[in-house]
Coordinates of C-alpha atoms and ligand atoms in Angstrom, one line a residue:
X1 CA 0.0 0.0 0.0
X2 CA 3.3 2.2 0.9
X3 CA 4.1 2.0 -2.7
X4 CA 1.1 3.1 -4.3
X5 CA 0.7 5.9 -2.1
X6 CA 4.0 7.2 -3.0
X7 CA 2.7 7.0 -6.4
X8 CA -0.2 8.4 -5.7
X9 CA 1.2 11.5 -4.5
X10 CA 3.3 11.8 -7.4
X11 CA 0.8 11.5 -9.8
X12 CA -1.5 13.9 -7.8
X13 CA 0.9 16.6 -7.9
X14 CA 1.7 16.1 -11.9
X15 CA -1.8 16.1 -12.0
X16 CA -2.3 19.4 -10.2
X17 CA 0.1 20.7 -12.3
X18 CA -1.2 19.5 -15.9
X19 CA -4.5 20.9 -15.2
X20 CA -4.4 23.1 -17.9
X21 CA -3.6 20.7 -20.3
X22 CA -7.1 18.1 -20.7
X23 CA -8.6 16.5 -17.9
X24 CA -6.8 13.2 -17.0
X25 CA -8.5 10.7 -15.4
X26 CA -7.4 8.0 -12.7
X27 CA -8.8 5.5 -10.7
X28 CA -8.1 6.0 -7.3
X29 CA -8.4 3.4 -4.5
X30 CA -10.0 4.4 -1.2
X31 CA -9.9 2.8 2.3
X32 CA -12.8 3.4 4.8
X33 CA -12.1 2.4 8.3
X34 CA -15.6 2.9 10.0
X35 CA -19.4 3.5 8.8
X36 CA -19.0 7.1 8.9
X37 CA -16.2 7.2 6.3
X38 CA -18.0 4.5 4.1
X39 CA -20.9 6.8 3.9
X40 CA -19.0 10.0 3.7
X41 CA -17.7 8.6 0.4
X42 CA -20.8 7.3 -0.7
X43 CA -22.7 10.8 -0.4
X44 CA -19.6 12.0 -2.0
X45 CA -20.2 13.6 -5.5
X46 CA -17.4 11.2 -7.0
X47 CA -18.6 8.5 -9.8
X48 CA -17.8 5.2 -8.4
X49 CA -15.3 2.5 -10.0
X50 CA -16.8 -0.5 -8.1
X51 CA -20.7 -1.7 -7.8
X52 CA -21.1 -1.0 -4.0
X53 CA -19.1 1.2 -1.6
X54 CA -17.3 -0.4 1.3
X55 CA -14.7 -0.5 3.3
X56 CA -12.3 -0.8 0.3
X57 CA -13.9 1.2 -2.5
X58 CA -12.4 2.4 -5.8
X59 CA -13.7 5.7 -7.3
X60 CA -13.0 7.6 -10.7
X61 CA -10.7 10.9 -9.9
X62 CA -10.8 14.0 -12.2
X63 CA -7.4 15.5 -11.9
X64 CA -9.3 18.6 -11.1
X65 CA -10.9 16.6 -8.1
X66 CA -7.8 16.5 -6.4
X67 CA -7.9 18.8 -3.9
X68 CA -11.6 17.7 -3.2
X69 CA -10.5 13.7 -3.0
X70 CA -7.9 14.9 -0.5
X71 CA -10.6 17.4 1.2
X72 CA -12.4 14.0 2.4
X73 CA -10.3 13.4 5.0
X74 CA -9.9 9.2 3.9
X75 CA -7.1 7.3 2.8
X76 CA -6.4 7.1 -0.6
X77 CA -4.2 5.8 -3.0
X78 CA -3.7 5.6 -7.1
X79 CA -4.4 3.0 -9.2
X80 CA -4.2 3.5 -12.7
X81 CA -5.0 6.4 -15.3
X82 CA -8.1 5.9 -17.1
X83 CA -9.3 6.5 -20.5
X84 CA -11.6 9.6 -20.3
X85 CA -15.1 7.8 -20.3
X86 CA -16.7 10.5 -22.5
X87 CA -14.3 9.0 -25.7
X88 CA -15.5 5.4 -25.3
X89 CA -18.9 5.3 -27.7
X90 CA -16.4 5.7 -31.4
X91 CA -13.7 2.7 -29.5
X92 CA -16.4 0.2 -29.3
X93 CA -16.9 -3.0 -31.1
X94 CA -20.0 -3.0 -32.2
X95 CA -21.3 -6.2 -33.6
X96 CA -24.5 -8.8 -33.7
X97 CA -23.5 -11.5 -32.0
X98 CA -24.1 -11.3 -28.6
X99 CA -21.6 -14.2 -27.4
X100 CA -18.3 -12.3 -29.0
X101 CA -19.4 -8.7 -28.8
X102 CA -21.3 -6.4 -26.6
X103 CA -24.8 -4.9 -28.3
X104 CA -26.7 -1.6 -28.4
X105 CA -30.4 -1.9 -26.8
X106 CA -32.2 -2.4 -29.8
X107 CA -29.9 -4.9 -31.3
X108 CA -30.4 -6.5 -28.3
X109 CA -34.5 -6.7 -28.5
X110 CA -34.0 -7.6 -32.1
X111 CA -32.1 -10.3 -31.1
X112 CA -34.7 -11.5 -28.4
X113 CA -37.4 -11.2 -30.9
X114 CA -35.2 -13.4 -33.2
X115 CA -35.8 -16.0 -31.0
X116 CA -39.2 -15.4 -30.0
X117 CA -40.3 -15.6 -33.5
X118 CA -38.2 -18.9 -33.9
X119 CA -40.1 -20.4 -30.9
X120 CA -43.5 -19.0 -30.9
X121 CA -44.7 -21.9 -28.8
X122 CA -42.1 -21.2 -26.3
X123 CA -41.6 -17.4 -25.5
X124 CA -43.9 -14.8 -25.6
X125 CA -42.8 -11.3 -24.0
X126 CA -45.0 -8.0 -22.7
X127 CA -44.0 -4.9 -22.1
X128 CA -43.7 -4.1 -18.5
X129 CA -43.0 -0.3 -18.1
X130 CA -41.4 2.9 -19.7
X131 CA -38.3 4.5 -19.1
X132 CA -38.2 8.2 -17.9
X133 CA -36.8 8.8 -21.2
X134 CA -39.5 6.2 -22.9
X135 CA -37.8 3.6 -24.3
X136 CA -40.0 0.7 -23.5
X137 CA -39.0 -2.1 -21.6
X138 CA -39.6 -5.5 -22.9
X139 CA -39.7 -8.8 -20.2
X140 CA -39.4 -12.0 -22.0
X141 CA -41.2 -15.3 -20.8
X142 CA -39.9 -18.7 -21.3
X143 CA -42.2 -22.1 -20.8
X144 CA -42.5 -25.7 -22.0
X145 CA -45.5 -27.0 -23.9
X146 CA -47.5 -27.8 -20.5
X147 CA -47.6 -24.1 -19.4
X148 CA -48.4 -22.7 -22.5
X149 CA -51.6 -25.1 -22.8
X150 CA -52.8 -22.6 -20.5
X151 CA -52.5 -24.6 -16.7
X152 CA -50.3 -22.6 -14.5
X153 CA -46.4 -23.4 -13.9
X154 CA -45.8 -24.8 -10.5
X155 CA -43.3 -22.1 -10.1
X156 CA -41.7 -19.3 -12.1
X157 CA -38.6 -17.3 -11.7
X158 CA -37.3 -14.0 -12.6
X159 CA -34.0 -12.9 -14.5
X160 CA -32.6 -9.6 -15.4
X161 CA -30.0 -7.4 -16.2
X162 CA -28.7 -4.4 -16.3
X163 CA -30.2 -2.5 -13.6
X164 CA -27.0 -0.4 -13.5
X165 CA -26.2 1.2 -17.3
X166 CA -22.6 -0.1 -17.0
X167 CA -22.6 -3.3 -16.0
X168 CA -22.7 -4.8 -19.8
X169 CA -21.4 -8.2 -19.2
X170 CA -24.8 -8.9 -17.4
X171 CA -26.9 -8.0 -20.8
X172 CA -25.0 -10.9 -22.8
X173 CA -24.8 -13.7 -19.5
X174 CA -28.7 -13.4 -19.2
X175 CA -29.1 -13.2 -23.4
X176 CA -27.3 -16.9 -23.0
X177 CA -29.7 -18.0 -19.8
X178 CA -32.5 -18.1 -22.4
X179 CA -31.3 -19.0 -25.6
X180 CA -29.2 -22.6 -24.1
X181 CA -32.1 -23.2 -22.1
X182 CA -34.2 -23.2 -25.2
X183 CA -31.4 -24.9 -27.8
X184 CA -31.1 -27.5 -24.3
X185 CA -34.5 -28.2 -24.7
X186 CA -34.5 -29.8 -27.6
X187 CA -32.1 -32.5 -26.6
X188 CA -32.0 -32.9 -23.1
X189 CA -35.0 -34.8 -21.4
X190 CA -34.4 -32.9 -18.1
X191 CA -34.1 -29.4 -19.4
X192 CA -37.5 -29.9 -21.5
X193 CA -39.1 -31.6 -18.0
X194 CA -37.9 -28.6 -15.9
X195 CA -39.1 -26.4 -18.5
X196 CA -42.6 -27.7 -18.1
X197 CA -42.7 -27.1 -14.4
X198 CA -41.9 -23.2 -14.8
X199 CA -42.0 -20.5 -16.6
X200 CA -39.1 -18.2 -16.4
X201 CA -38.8 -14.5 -17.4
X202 CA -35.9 -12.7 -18.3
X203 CA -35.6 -8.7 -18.4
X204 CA -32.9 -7.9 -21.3
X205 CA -32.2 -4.4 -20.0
X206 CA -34.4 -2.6 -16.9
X207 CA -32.4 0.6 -17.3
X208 CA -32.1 1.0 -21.2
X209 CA -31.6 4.7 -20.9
X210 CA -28.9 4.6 -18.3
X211 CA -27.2 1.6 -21.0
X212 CA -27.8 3.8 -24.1
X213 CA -25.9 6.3 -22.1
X214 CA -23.0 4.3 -21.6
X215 CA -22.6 3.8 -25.3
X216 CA -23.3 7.1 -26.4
X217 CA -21.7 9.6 -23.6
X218 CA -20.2 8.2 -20.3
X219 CA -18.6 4.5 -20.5
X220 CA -19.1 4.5 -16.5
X221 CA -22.3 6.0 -16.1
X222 CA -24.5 3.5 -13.5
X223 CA -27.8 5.0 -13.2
X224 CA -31.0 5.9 -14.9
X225 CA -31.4 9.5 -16.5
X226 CA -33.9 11.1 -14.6
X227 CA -33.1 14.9 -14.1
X228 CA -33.1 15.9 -10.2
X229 CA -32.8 19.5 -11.3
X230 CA -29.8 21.9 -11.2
X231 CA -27.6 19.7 -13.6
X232 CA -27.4 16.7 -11.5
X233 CA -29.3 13.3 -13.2
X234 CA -30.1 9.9 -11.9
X235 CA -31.2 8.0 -9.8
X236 CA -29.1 4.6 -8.3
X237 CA -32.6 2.3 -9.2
X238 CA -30.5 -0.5 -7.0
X239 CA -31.0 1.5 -3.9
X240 CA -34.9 2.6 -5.1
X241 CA -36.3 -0.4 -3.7
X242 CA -38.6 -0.6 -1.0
X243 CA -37.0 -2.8 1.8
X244 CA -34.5 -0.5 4.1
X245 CA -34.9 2.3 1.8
X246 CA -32.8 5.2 3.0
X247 CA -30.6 3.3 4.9
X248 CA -26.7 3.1 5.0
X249 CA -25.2 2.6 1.6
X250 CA -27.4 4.6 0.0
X251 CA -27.1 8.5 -0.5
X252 CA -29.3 11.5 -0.6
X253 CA -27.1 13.3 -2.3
X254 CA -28.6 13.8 -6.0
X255 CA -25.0 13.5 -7.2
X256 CA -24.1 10.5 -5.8
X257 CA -23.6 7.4 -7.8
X258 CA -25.6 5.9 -5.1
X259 CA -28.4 8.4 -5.2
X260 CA -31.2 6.5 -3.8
X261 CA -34.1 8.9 -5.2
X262 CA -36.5 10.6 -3.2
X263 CA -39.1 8.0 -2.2
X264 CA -38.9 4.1 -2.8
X265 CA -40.3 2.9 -6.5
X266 CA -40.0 6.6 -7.4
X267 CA -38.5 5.3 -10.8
X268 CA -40.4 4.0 -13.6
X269 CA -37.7 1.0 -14.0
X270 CA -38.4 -0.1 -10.8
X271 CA -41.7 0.1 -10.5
X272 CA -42.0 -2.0 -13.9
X273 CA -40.2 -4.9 -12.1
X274 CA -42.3 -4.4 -8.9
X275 CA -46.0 -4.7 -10.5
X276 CA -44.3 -7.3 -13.3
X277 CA -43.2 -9.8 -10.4
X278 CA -46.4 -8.7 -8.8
X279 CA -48.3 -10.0 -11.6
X280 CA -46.6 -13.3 -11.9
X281 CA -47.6 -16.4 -10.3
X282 CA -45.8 -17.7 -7.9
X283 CA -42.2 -16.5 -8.4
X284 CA -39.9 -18.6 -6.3
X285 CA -37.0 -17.3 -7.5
X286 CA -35.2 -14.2 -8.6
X287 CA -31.9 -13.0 -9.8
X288 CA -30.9 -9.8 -10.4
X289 CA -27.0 -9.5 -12.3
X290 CA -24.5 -7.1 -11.8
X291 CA -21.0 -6.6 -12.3
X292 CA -18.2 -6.5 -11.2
X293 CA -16.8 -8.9 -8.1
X294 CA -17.7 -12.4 -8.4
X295 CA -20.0 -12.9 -5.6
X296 CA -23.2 -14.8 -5.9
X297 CA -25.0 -12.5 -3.1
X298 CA -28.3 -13.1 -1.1
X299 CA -30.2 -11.1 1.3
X300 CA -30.0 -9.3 3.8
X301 CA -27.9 -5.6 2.2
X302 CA -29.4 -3.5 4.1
X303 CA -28.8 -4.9 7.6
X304 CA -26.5 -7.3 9.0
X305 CA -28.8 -9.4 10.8
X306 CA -29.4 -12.9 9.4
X307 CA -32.4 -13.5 7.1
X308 CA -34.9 -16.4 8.5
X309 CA -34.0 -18.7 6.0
X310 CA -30.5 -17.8 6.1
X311 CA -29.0 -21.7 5.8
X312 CA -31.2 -22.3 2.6
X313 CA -29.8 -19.2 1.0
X314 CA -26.2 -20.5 1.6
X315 CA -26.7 -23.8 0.8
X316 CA -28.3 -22.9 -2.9
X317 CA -26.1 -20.1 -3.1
X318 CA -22.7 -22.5 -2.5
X319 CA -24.6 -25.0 -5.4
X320 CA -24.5 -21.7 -7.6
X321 CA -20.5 -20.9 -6.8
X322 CA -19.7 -24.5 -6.8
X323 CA -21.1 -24.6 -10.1
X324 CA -19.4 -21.5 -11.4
X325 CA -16.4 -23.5 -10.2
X326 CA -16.8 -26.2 -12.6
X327 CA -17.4 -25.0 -15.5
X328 CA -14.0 -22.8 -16.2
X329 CA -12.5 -22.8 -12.7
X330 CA -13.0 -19.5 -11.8
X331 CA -13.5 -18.6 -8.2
X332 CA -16.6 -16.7 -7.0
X333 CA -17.1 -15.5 -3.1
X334 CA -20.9 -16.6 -1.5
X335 CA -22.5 -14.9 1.2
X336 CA -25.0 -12.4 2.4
X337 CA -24.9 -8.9 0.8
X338 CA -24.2 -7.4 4.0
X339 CA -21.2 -9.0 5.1
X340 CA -19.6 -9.8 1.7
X341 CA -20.2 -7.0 0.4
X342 CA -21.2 -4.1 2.6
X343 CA -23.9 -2.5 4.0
X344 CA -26.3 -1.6 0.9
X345 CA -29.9 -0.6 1.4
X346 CA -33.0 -0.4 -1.1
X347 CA -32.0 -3.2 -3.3
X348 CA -33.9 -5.6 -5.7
X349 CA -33.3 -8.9 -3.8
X350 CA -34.4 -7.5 -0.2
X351 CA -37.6 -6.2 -1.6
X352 CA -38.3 -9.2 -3.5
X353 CA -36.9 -11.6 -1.0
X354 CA -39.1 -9.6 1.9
X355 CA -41.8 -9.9 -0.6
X356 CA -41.9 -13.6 -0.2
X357 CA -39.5 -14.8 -3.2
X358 CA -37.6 -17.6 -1.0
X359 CA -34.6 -17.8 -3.3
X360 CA -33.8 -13.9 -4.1
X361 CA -30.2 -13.2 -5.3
X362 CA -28.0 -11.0 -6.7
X363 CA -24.6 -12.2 -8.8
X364 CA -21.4 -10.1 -9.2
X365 CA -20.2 -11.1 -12.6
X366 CA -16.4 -11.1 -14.1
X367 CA -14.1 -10.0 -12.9
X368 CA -12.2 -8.5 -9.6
X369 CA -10.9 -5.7 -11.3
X370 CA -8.6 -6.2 -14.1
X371 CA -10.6 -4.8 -16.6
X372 CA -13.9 -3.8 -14.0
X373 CA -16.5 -2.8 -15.9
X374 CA -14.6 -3.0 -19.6
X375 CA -14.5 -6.9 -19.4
X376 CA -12.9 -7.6 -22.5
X377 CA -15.1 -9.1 -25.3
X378 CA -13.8 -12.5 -25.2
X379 CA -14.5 -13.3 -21.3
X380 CA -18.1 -12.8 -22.3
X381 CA -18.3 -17.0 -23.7
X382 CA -16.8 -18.1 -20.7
X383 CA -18.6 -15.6 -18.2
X384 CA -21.6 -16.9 -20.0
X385 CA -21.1 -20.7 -19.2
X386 CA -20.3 -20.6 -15.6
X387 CA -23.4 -18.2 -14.7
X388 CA -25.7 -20.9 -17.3
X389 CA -23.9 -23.9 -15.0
X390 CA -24.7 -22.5 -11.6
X391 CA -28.8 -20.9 -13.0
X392 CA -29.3 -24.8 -14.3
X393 CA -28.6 -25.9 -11.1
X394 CA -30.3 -22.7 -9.4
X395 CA -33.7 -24.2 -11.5
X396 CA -33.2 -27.8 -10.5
X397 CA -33.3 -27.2 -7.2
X398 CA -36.0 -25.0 -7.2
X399 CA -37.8 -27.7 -9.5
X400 CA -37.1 -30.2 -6.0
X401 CA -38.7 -28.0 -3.9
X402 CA -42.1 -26.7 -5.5
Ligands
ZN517 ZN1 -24.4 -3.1 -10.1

């Protein structure tokens, strides 16, 4: 740590002193000792370079937010420069194939409809709200031949991604959720059987504006575009939610990356997920994907007491990661959000967990920080695999239980 804070210093001051030339931009790394520092930096105006502040947290640095990083009072060290995030849209690979490239929003639909109109027996889709900038938001249903004769599923379950604009690995992972379970299907006796048990839905994107953002102005933007007046937009729709709403890990700071909004559900995109898992029948499972950390995550965030059915979460959840495992050997933490994590309050998987969705989680995707959010295009295969090995066994043991 000695070292890069020598580093740090030294880049600071070339920093301060190249402030005339154009803006550099670093990623800085930030140690919080207590609850009051975590939350100092996450009212903090600065954009965050991780999903969840904690008590190691890294943030984006302006090199004219120096003196203001400093100002906070918290340890701090550099990381690495950073391309300025406003360049990325022209850099990007654009392409349409979702397993070797990352996709704009309506390539993505069009590639969901794609398959819906291959397998017209086999997913249907509705649309389950409206941005605040009105792109509409689609939610895709997948069943087997039992449940669309019309009887009800024994169960359903509830995938989606993209809740936060940045995170695009999650977009692709839950694109490859629904198209293997449907291409399994067709050959594999169990997948077809589990398939007629359930129905599952899948969300391509519940923040389209925040991703369309990404692509056309600010690589690391995280939340939707809703304008809280005076120049400041966004609100953090992961912190929106219901269940410990306002609490610690959560800001009300309007500039904050972690900007909870002024009431709970006061966002379009999260009251389209609220009164579309309202409206299914029994949902016994839901999992919402972010990036990045590897951590297959389950409630509680917003407090650190112990959910009631704590030892079910962790003995599914250690299924998921052992699966993960597996499949390309790569190693993903397990836990509650809480203490794996950190405090984080107003999240999807509390609200739907408290809601009565017994097996509520949230998965960190690739990786710990190499890349962060920029996970090169060709982890997305790989990424992909492990998260449909450990959702496979995710259904099959829901299939078990209901
Ligand atoms: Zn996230």
């Amino acid at each position: 740590m000695r070292s890069f804070t020598i580093l740090g210093v030294l880049l600071a001051a070339a920093g301060l002193q190249a402030q005339q030339a154009p803006e550099a931009w670093a990623r800085y790394r930030v140690w919080a000792h207590n609850d009051a520092e975590i939350q100092k930096l996450s009212d903090s105006d600065f954009g965050l370079f991780s999903d969840f502040v904690g008590p190691v947290t890294d943030i984006v640095v302006k090199s004219s937010q120096l003196a203001e990083l400093k100002s906070l009072g918290l340890e701090y060290a550099f990381v690495n420069l950073l391309e300025d995030p406003r360049d990325w849209a022209g850099k990007t690979i654009w392409s349409l194939d979702y397993r070797t490239a990352y996709m704009r929003y309506s390539d993505i639909l069009a590639q969901y409809e794609a398959w819906r109109n291959a397998n017209p027996k086999m997913i249907s889709r509705q649309q389950i709200g409206t941005s605040v900038q009105n792109r509409p938001i689609w939610m895709y249903r997948l069943h087997g031949a039992i449940s669309s004769d019309g009887s009800t599923p024994r169960f359903s379950v509830v995938f989606f991604a993209g809740i936060h604009a940045r995170e695009w690995i999650s977009e692709p992972v839950v694109m490859y959720l629904l198209d293997n379970l449907v291409q399994k299907s067709k050959t594999s006796p169990a997948i077809r059987q589990l398939l007629n048990s359930c129905s599952i839905y899948f969300i391509p994107v519940l923040n389209p504006d925040g991703y369309e953002y990404t692509w056309t102005n600010d690589r690391y933007w995280r939340k939707n575009r809703r304008s809280n007046g005076g120049g400041s937009y966004g609100v953090d729709l992961n912190r929106n939610f219901s269940k410990g709403f306002g609490g610690g890990g959560s800001s009300g700071n309007t500039n904050s990356d972690t900007y909870r909004g002024p009431s709970a559900f006061s966002e379009p995109e999260t009251r389209a997920l609220r009164d579309a898992v309202l409206a299914i029948p029994r949902v016994r499972g839901l999992i919402d994907f972010h990036s990045y950390a590897q951590i297959v995550l389950w409630p509680w965030g917003y407090t650190g007491s112990a959910p009631p059915t704590a030892s079910e979460l962790d003995r599914v959840g250690a299924i998921m990661q052992n699966a993960i495992l597996g499949s390309h050997g790569v190693h993903y933490d397990e836990g509650q959000c809480y203490w794996v994590l950190y405090q984080a309050s107003g999240v999807s998987m509390d609200w739907s967990y408290d809601l009565g969705v017994p097996y509520s989680y949230s998965i960190e995707l690739r990786d710990t920080g190499q890349y962060g959010f920029e996970l090169p295009a060709n982890q997305i295969i790989p990424t992909q695999e492990e998260i449909y090995a450990a959702v496979e066994q995710f259904l099959f043991q829901l299939q078990s239980k209901y």
